[in-house]
PDB file of C-alpha atoms in Angstrom:
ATOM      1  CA  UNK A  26       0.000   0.000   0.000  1.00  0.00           C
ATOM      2  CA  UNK A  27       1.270   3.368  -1.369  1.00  0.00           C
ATOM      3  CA  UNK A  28       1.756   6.035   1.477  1.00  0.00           C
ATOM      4  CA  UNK A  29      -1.260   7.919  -0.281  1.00  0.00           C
ATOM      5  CA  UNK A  30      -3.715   5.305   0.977  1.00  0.00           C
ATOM      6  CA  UNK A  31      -2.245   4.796   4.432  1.00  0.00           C
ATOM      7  CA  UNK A  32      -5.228   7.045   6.202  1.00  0.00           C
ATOM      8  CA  UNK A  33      -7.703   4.750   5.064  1.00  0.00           C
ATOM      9  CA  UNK A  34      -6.053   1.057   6.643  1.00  0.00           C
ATOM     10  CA  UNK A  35      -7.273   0.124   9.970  1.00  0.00           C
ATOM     11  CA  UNK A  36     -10.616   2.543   9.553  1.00  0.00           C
ATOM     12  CA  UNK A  37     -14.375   1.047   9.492  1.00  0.00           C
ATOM     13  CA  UNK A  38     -15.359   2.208   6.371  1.00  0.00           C
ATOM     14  CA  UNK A  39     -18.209  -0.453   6.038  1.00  0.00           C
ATOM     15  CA  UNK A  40     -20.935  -0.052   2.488  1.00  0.00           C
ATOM     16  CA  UNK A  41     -24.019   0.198   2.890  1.00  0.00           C
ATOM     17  CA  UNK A  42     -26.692  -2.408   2.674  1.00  0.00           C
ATOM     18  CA  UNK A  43     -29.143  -1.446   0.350  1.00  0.00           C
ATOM     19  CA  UNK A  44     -31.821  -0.500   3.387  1.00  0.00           C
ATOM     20  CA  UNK A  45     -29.475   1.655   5.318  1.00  0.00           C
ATOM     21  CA  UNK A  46     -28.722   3.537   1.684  1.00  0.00           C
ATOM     22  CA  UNK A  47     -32.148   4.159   1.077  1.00  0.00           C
ATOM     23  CA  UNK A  48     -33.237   5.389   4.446  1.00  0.00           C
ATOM     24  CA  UNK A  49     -30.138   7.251   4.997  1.00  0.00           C
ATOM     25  CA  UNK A  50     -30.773   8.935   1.582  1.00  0.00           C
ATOM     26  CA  UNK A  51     -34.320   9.441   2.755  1.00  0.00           C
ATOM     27  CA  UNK A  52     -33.281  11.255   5.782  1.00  0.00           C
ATOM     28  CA  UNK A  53     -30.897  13.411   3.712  1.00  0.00           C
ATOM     29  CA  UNK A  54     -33.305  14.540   1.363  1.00  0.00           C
ATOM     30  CA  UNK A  55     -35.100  15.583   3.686  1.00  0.00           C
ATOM     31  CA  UNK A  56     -32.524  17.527   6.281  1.00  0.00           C
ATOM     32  CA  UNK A  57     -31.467  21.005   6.258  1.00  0.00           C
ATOM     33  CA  UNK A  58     -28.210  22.568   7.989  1.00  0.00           C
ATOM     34  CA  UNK A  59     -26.114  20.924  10.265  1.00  0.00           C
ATOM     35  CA  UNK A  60     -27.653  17.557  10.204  1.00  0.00           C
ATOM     36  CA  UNK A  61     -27.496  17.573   6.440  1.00  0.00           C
ATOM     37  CA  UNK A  62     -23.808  17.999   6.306  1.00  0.00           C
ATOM     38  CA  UNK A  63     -23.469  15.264   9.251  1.00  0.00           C
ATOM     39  CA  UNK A  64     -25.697  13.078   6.977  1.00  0.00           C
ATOM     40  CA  UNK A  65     -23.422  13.937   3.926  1.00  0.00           C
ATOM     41  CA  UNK A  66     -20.297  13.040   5.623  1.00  0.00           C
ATOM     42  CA  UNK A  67     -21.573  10.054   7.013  1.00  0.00           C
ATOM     43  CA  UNK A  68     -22.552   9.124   2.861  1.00  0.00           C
ATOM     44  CA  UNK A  69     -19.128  10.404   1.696  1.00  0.00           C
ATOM     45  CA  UNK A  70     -17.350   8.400   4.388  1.00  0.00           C
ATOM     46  CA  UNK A  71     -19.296   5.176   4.117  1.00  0.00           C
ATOM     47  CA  UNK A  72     -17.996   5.369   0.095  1.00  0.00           C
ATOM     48  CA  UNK A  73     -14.643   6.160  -0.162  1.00  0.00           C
ATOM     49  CA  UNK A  74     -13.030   2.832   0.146  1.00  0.00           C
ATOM     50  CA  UNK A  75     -14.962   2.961  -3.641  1.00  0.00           C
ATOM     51  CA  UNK A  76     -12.901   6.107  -4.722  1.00  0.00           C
ATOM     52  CA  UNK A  77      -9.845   4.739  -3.446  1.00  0.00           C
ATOM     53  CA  UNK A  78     -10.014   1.340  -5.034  1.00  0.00           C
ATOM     54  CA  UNK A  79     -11.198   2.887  -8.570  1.00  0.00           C
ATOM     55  CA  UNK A  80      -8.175   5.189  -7.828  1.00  0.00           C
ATOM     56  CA  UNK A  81      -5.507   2.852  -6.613  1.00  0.00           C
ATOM     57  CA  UNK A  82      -6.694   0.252 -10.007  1.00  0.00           C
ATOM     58  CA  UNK A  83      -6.645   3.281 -12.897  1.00  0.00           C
ATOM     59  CA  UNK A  84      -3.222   4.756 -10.962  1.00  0.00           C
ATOM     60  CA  UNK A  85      -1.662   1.344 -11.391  1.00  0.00           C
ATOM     61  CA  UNK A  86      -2.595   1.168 -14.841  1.00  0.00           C
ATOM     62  CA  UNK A  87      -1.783   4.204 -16.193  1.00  0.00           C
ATOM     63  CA  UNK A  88       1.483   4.175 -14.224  1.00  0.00           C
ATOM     64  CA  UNK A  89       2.501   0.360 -15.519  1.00  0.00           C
ATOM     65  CA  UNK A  90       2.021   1.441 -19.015  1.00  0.00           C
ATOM     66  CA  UNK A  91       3.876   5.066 -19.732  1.00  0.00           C
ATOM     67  CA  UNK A  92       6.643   6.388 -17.457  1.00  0.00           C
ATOM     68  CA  UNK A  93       5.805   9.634 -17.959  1.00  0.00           C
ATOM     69  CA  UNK A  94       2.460   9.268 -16.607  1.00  0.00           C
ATOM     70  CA  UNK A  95       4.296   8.592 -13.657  1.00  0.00           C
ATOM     71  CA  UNK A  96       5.300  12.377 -13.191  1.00  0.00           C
ATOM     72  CA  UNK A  97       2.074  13.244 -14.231  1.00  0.00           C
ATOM     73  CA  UNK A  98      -0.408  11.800 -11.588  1.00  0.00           C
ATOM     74  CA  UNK A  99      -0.305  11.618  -8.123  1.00  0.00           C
ATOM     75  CA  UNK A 100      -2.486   9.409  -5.985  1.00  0.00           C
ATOM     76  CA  UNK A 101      -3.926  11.884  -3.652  1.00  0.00           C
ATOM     77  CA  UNK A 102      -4.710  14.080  -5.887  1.00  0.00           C
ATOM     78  CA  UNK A 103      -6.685  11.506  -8.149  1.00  0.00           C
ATOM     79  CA  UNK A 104      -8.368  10.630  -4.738  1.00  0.00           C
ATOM     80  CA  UNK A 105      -9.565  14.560  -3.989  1.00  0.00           C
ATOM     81  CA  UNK A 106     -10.836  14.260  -7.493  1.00  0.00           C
ATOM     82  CA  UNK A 107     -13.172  11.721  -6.689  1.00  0.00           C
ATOM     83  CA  UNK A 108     -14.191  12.759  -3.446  1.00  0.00           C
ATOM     84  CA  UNK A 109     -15.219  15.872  -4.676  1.00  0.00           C
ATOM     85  CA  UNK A 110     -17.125  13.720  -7.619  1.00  0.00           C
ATOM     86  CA  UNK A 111     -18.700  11.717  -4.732  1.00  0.00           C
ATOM     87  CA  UNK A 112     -19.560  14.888  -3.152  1.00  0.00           C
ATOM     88  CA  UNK A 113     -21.666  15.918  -6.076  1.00  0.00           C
ATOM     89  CA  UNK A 114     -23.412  12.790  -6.820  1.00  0.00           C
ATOM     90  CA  UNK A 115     -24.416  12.653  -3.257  1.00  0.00           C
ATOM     91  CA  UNK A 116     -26.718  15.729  -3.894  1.00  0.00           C
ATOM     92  CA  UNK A 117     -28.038  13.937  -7.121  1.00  0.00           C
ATOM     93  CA  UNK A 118     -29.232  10.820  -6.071  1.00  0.00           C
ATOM     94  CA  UNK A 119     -32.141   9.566  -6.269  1.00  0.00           C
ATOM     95  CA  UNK A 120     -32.602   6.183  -3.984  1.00  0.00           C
ATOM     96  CA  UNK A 121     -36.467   5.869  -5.491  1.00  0.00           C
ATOM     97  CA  UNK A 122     -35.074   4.520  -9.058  1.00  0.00           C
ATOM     98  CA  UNK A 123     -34.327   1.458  -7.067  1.00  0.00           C
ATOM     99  CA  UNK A 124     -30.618   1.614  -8.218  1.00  0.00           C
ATOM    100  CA  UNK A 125     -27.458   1.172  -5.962  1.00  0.00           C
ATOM    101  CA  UNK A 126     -25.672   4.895  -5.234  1.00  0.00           C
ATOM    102  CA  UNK A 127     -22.271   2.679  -5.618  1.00  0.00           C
TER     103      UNK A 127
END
């Protein structure tokens, strides 16, 4: 494990099962202020081991197949990227298509 990913060993990042996800997203749908953003973190939290495993696989692949992609990326940053991604999908989510926010 690179040193990039070395906040997220050891933490209880756990997914969602699909009835926490819905009711969660239920509850955050329908929150304003403070407990919105607690809701939102608790979302962006329960996800990231996603971001950081798309990361960590596309990082490893770019970087195994040009070296100058090497000096291009760098892991963390790739990872704000998709937080920031998984920020805004949070917002447009809909849990009543019956689809998976993963």
């Amino acid at each position: 494990m690179s040193d990039s990913f070395k906040f997220i060993s050891g933490a209880n990042y756990e997914p969602f099962t699909k009835q926490e996800e819905v009711e969660i997203f239920k509850k955050y749908n329908n929150s304003s202020g403070k407990k919105s953003v607690a809701l939102k973190n608790t979302i962006l939290e329960r996800n990231i081991r996603l971001v950081i495993k798309i990361v960590r696989d596309e990082f490893l692949r770019i970087t195994s197949s040009t070296s100058m992609a090497k000096n291009s990326f760098d892991e963390s940053d790739l990872i704000s990227e998709g937080c920031l991604g998984l920020n805004a999908s949070i917002d447009k989510f809909d849990p009543s298509f019956g689809t998976k926010f993963s």
